[in-house]
Coordinates of C-alpha atoms in Angstrom, one line a residue:
M191 CA 53.3 61.0 69.8
A192 CA 50.2 60.0 67.9
N193 CA 51.1 62.5 65.1
N194 CA 54.6 61.0 64.8
D195 CA 53.0 57.6 64.3
N196 CA 50.7 58.9 61.6
N197 CA 53.6 60.6 59.8
D198 CA 55.6 57.4 59.9
R199 CA 52.7 55.4 58.5
G200 CA 52.1 58.0 55.7
G201 CA 55.8 57.9 54.8
I202 CA 55.8 54.1 54.6
W203 CA 52.7 54.1 52.4
G204 CA 54.3 56.7 50.1
I205 CA 57.5 54.7 49.9
L206 CA 55.4 51.6 49.1
I207 CA 53.4 53.3 46.4
V208 CA 56.6 54.7 44.7
S209 CA 58.2 51.2 44.9
I210 CA 55.2 49.6 43.3
I211 CA 55.1 52.2 40.5
S212 CA 58.9 51.7 40.0
I213 CA 58.5 47.9 39.8
V214 CA 55.7 48.3 37.2
M215 CA 57.8 50.6 35.1
V216 CA 60.8 48.2 35.3
V217 CA 58.5 45.3 34.2
I218 CA 57.2 47.4 31.2
V219 CA 60.7 48.4 30.2
L220 CA 62.0 44.8 30.4
A221 CA 59.0 43.5 28.5
W222 CA 59.5 46.1 25.8
A223 CA 63.2 45.3 25.5
T224 CA 62.6 41.5 25.5
A225 CA 59.9 41.7 22.7
G226 CA 62.1 44.0 20.6
W227 CA 61.4 47.6 19.8
K228 CA 60.6 46.6 16.2
N229 CA 57.5 44.6 17.3
W230 CA 56.2 47.4 19.5
D231 CA 52.8 48.7 18.3
P232 CA 52.4 52.2 19.8
E233 CA 48.7 52.4 18.6
K234 CA 47.9 49.2 20.5
W235 CA 49.9 50.5 23.5
F236 CA 48.2 53.9 23.6
N237 CA 44.7 52.3 23.1
S238 CA 45.4 49.8 25.9
W239 CA 45.8 52.7 28.3
G240 CA 42.8 54.6 26.9
V241 CA 45.1 57.2 25.2
V242 CA 44.2 58.2 21.6
K243 CA 47.2 57.9 19.3
P244 CA 48.2 61.3 17.9
D245 CA 47.0 61.8 14.3
T246 CA 50.0 61.5 12.0
D247 CA 48.1 61.4 8.6
D248 CA 48.9 63.8 5.9
E249 CA 45.9 65.9 6.9
Q250 CA 47.9 67.0 10.0
D251 CA 50.4 68.5 7.6
G252 CA 47.7 70.1 5.5
E253 CA 48.0 67.4 2.7
T254 CA 44.9 65.7 1.3
P255 CA 45.0 61.8 1.5
H256 CA 45.2 60.0 -1.9
K257 CA 41.9 59.2 -3.5
H258 CA 41.8 56.3 -6.0
T259 CA 40.3 57.1 -9.4
F260 CA 38.8 54.7 -11.9
D261 CA 37.7 54.7 -15.6
T262 CA 34.0 53.8 -15.2
T263 CA 33.4 54.2 -19.0
K264 CA 35.6 51.2 -19.8
W265 CA 35.2 47.6 -18.9
L266 CA 38.1 45.2 -18.7
S267 CA 37.5 41.5 -18.5
D268 CA 38.8 38.0 -18.6
S269 CA 37.0 34.7 -19.2
K270 CA 35.1 34.9 -15.9
N271 CA 34.8 38.5 -14.7
H272 CA 34.7 42.1 -15.7
W273 CA 35.8 45.3 -13.8
H274 CA 36.6 49.0 -14.0
A275 CA 40.4 49.6 -13.8
S276 CA 42.1 52.3 -11.8
T277 CA 43.5 55.4 -13.5
C278 CA 45.7 56.4 -10.6
V279 CA 48.4 53.7 -11.4
H280 CA 47.5 51.7 -8.4
D281 CA 46.8 48.0 -8.9
I282 CA 43.1 48.1 -7.8
V283 CA 39.8 47.7 -9.4
I284 CA 36.1 48.3 -8.7
N285 CA 32.8 46.7 -9.7
L286 CA 34.4 43.3 -10.1
A287 CA 31.7 40.8 -11.0
A288 CA 31.1 37.6 -12.9
H289 CA 29.8 37.8 -16.5
T290 CA 26.1 37.5 -17.1
Y291 CA 25.6 36.0 -20.6
E292 CA 22.6 36.3 -22.8
N293 CA 22.8 34.9 -26.4
G294 CA 26.5 34.4 -25.9
I295 CA 27.2 38.1 -24.9
C296 CA 27.7 39.5 -21.4
T297 CA 25.0 42.0 -20.8
V298 CA 27.3 44.2 -18.8
C299 CA 30.6 44.4 -20.6
S300 CA 29.8 42.7 -24.0
H301 CA 32.4 39.9 -23.5
K302 CA 31.8 37.0 -25.8
E303 CA 30.9 33.8 -24.0
P304 CA 33.7 31.2 -24.5
T305 CA 32.4 28.1 -26.3
E306 CA 33.8 24.6 -26.5
P307 CA 35.1 23.8 -30.0
A308 CA 33.0 21.4 -32.0
P309 CA 34.4 17.8 -31.8
H310 CA 36.2 16.7 -35.0
K311 CA 34.0 14.9 -37.5
H312 CA 35.8 12.3 -39.5
T313 CA 35.1 12.2 -43.2
F314 CA 35.5 9.3 -45.7
D315 CA 35.6 8.7 -49.4
N316 CA 32.5 6.5 -49.8
A317 CA 33.1 6.2 -53.6
K318 CA 36.5 4.5 -53.1
W319 CA 37.3 1.0 -51.7
E320 CA 40.7 0.1 -50.4
S321 CA 41.6 -3.5 -49.6
D322 CA 44.1 -6.2 -48.5
E323 CA 43.9 -9.9 -49.0
K324 CA 41.2 -10.3 -46.3
N325 CA 39.1 -7.1 -46.0
H326 CA 37.9 -3.9 -47.8
W327 CA 37.1 -0.4 -46.4
H328 CA 36.4 3.2 -47.2
P329 CA 39.5 5.4 -46.5
S330 CA 39.4 8.7 -44.5
T331 CA 39.7 12.1 -46.2
C332 CA 40.4 14.1 -43.0
G333 CA 44.0 13.0 -42.6
H334 CA 43.3 10.7 -39.7
N335 CA 44.4 7.0 -39.8
I336 CA 40.9 5.6 -39.5
V337 CA 38.6 3.7 -41.9
K338 CA 34.9 3.1 -42.4
D339 CA 32.8 0.0 -43.3
I340 CA 35.7 -2.5 -43.0
A341 CA 34.4 -6.0 -43.8
P342 CA 35.7 -9.3 -45.2
H343 CA 35.6 -9.9 -49.0
N344 CA 32.6 -11.6 -50.4
Y345 CA 33.9 -13.6 -53.4
K346 CA 31.9 -14.8 -56.4
D347 CA 33.5 -16.2 -59.5
G348 CA 36.9 -15.2 -58.2
A349 CA 36.1 -11.5 -57.4
C350 CA 34.7 -9.6 -54.4
T351 CA 31.1 -8.5 -55.1
V352 CA 31.7 -5.3 -53.0
C353 CA 35.1 -3.9 -53.9
G354 CA 36.0 -6.0 -57.0
S355 CA 39.2 -7.4 -55.4
K356 CA 40.3 -10.6 -57.1
E357 CA 40.3 -13.7 -55.0
L358 CA 43.7 -15.0 -54.2
T359 CA 44.2 -18.7 -55.1
E360 CA 46.9 -21.1 -54.3
P361 CA 49.2 -21.6 -57.3
E362 CA 49.1 -25.1 -58.7
P363 CA 52.2 -27.1 -57.8
H364 CA 54.9 -27.2 -60.5
K365 CA 54.7 -30.1 -62.9
H366 CA 58.0 -31.2 -64.3
T367 CA 58.2 -31.9 -68.0
F368 CA 60.6 -34.2 -69.9
D369 CA 61.6 -34.9 -73.4
T370 CA 60.6 -38.5 -73.7
T371 CA 61.9 -38.7 -77.3
K372 CA 65.5 -38.0 -76.3
W373 CA 67.9 -40.1 -74.3
E374 CA 70.9 -38.8 -72.5
S375 CA 73.4 -41.1 -71.0
D376 CA 76.8 -41.8 -69.3
S377 CA 78.9 -45.0 -69.1
R378 CA 76.4 -46.7 -66.8
N379 CA 72.9 -45.2 -67.2
H380 CA 70.5 -43.4 -69.6
W381 CA 67.6 -41.1 -68.9
H382 CA 65.1 -38.6 -70.3
P383 CA 66.2 -34.9 -69.6
S384 CA 63.8 -32.3 -68.2
T385 CA 62.3 -29.5 -70.3
C386 CA 61.1 -27.3 -67.4
G387 CA 64.5 -26.0 -66.5
H388 CA 64.9 -28.1 -63.3
N389 CA 67.9 -30.4 -62.8
I390 CA 65.9 -33.5 -62.7
V391 CA 65.6 -36.6 -65.0
A392 CA 63.1 -39.3 -65.8
N393 CA 63.3 -43.0 -66.5
M394 CA 66.9 -43.3 -65.4
A395 CA 68.1 -46.9 -65.8
A396 CA 71.3 -49.0 -66.4
H397 CA 72.3 -49.8 -69.9
T398 CA 71.3 -53.2 -71.3
Y399 CA 73.9 -54.1 -73.9
E400 CA 73.7 -56.4 -76.9
D401 CA 76.7 -56.7 -79.1
G402 CA 78.2 -53.7 -77.3
I403 CA 75.2 -51.5 -78.0
C404 CA 72.5 -50.5 -75.4
T405 CA 69.2 -51.8 -76.6
V406 CA 67.3 -48.8 -75.0
C407 CA 69.3 -45.7 -75.8
G408 CA 71.8 -46.9 -78.4
H409 CA 74.9 -46.1 -76.1
N410 CA 78.0 -47.8 -77.6
R411 CA 80.0 -49.5 -74.8
N412 CA 83.1 -49.4 -77.0

């Protein structure tokens, strides 16, 4: 009777263990299916169980893995670094390092140190004065719209003592001129005509007749 009880208990434990293992396997399968087979990393999975992933490198098939090669006799460079380029068509370099300049030349690859261009220096014609009605100056000879030594004129005797520019003066107001030896007239008045070309007269006055003749201009009333 005791043996039967032990057998029953052993059978129960066996069923229990198998059930647990089955549940674990189901969970693993569901997790794998949920995550997606594309995201499954067998190397991580093997390592998590302490199993070494089988070697699938070319060496397993007797092939030697690729070894990168470089031209160590030739330096390539840019404005900041130099390096040895690969000769195996892979986009990879070695010995990449910043330039170390001495006297403007890199001591490793002979790259010339970039220098800032010298700032433009304006040039002027110091022998020539240009001017307007107020100032004088030296013009530029470098093509830039800039002047030098600009200053107001300093006039003496009608000319600037620096640039020779003549002083501008206000023209005198026009003075009308008339022929005071000649009278012009109409039926009512007489006057002296202008000789300056302007339509203006002088000494206009009404006739003063005596015996039908103007005593001033000689106009005949008849």
